[in-house]
Structures are given as C-alpha cells and as structure tokens.
C-alpha cells in the first residue's frame, strides 16, 4: 500500500484571491461549491430550502432598515483579504 505521507509537502502554499478567481473563471471547480478562506479551498455543504428562505428574509429586512447608500447582498463573494473570499449569507 502506498503511504500518502511520503508526499507531504514541506509547507503549504496558500492561494491568493486573484489566483482563485482565475480558477473559478476557468471552470476548474465545475458545480462544486468552494470558498477561499485563509488561502485554503474549503468545500461548502449545500444549502437547504429553509436556509435559503431565512437568509433571503434577513437580507430583505436589513435592506429595509438601511438607506440607499448601502447594498445588501445574499450569498455573494466578498473579498475580505488577499487570501480570502467567503460567501456570507448576508
């Protein structure tokens, strides 16, 4: 049996958002839902119907409370650092 530990890298090389965006644009991940968090690709679990409805409701209520100067989005990528682009619920 092959020992996978023999291929362990000396150190991990984190991805940057610009690299991640190129991979997404090239369709590398297909239908797989991944997010870039701290330079690491993280597989996200599918969102159920209840989750989607609650997130939409929160976004709607929040948008009503804020002025037009604010943009409320739901499940949209947000670059927070050079190595992170999560997709927060709201």
GROMACS .gro file of C-alpha atoms in nm:
model
   90
    1UNK     CA    1   0.000   0.000   0.000
    2UNK     CA    2   0.128   0.345  -0.090
    3UNK     CA    3   0.198   0.580   0.203
    4UNK     CA    4   0.042   0.920   0.123
    5UNK     CA    5   0.251   1.081   0.399
    6UNK     CA    6   0.556   1.036   0.177
    7UNK     CA    7   0.415   1.308  -0.049
    8UNK     CA    8   0.352   1.556   0.231
    9UNK     CA    9   0.486   1.900   0.135
   10UNK     CA   10   0.738   2.086   0.347
   11UNK     CA   11   0.486   2.365   0.374
   12UNK     CA   12   0.151   2.452   0.221
   13UNK     CA   13   0.129   2.728  -0.037
   14UNK     CA   14  -0.189   2.932   0.012
   15UNK     CA   15  -0.388   3.057  -0.286
   16UNK     CA   16  -0.443   3.427  -0.341
   17UNK     CA   17  -0.782   3.570  -0.442
   18UNK     CA   18  -0.653   3.662  -0.790
   19UNK     CA   19  -0.545   3.300  -0.847
   20UNK     CA   20  -0.871   3.166  -0.707
   21UNK     CA   21  -1.072   3.395  -0.937
   22UNK     CA   22  -0.881   3.265  -1.240
   23UNK     CA   23  -0.957   2.907  -1.141
   24UNK     CA   24  -1.327   2.987  -1.093
   25UNK     CA   25  -1.343   3.171  -1.428
   26UNK     CA   26  -1.179   2.872  -1.600
   27UNK     CA   27  -1.448   2.644  -1.460
   28UNK     CA   28  -1.200   2.431  -1.268
   29UNK     CA   29  -1.446   2.358  -0.986
   30UNK     CA   30  -1.748   2.290  -1.205
   31UNK     CA   31  -2.061   2.267  -0.990
   32UNK     CA   32  -1.862   2.210  -0.670
   33UNK     CA   33  -1.924   2.489  -0.417
   34UNK     CA   34  -1.591   2.602  -0.272
   35UNK     CA   35  -1.481   2.917  -0.092
   36UNK     CA   36  -1.133   3.057  -0.038
   37UNK     CA   37  -1.070   3.103   0.334
   38UNK     CA   38  -0.725   3.195   0.458
   39UNK     CA   39  -0.566   3.077   0.134
   40UNK     CA   40  -0.729   2.732   0.161
   41UNK     CA   41  -1.006   2.594  -0.059
   42UNK     CA   42  -1.295   2.487   0.162
   43UNK     CA   43  -1.577   2.269   0.030
   44UNK     CA   44  -1.911   2.409   0.143
   45UNK     CA   45  -2.216   2.197   0.212
   46UNK     CA   46  -2.529   2.250   0.000
   47UNK     CA   47  -2.783   2.494   0.139
   48UNK     CA   48  -3.126   2.362   0.218
   49UNK     CA   49  -3.451   2.535   0.128
   50UNK     CA   50  -3.508   2.662   0.483
   51UNK     CA   51  -3.158   2.813   0.494
   52UNK     CA   52  -3.217   2.994   0.166
   53UNK     CA   53  -3.553   3.134   0.280
   54UNK     CA   54  -3.421   3.254   0.617
   55UNK     CA   55  -3.118   3.421   0.454
   56UNK     CA   56  -3.340   3.595   0.197
   57UNK     CA   57  -3.576   3.717   0.469
   58UNK     CA   58  -3.289   3.858   0.679
   59UNK     CA   59  -3.144   4.034   0.372
   60UNK     CA   60  -3.483   4.187   0.291
   61UNK     CA   61  -3.540   4.309   0.648
   62UNK     CA   62  -3.189   4.452   0.670
   63UNK     CA   63  -3.222   4.632   0.334
   64UNK     CA   64  -3.545   4.796   0.455
   65UNK     CA   65  -3.366   4.936   0.761
   66UNK     CA   66  -3.070   5.084   0.574
   67UNK     CA   67  -3.051   5.385   0.345
   68UNK     CA   68  -2.999   5.355  -0.030
   69UNK     CA   69  -2.629   5.424   0.032
   70UNK     CA   70  -2.595   5.060   0.147
   71UNK     CA   71  -2.604   4.749  -0.069
   72UNK     CA   72  -2.732   4.432   0.096
   73UNK     CA   73  -2.638   4.114  -0.088
   74UNK     CA   74  -2.701   3.750  -0.014
   75UNK     CA   75  -2.465   3.459  -0.086
   76UNK     CA   76  -2.228   3.678  -0.286
   77UNK     CA   77  -1.847   3.651  -0.280
   78UNK     CA   78  -1.676   3.920  -0.073
   79UNK     CA   79  -1.303   3.981  -0.090
   80UNK     CA   80  -1.200   4.045   0.270
   81UNK     CA   81  -0.826   3.983   0.235
   82UNK     CA   82  -0.582   3.890  -0.040
   83UNK     CA   83  -0.626   3.525   0.059
   84UNK     CA   84  -0.996   3.508   0.150
   85UNK     CA   85  -1.317   3.540  -0.049
   86UNK     CA   86  -1.602   3.395   0.155
   87UNK     CA   87  -1.967   3.398   0.050
   88UNK     CA   88  -2.151   3.516   0.360
   89UNK     CA   89  -2.525   3.452   0.392
   90UNK     CA   90  -2.600   3.827   0.411
   0.00000   0.00000   0.00000
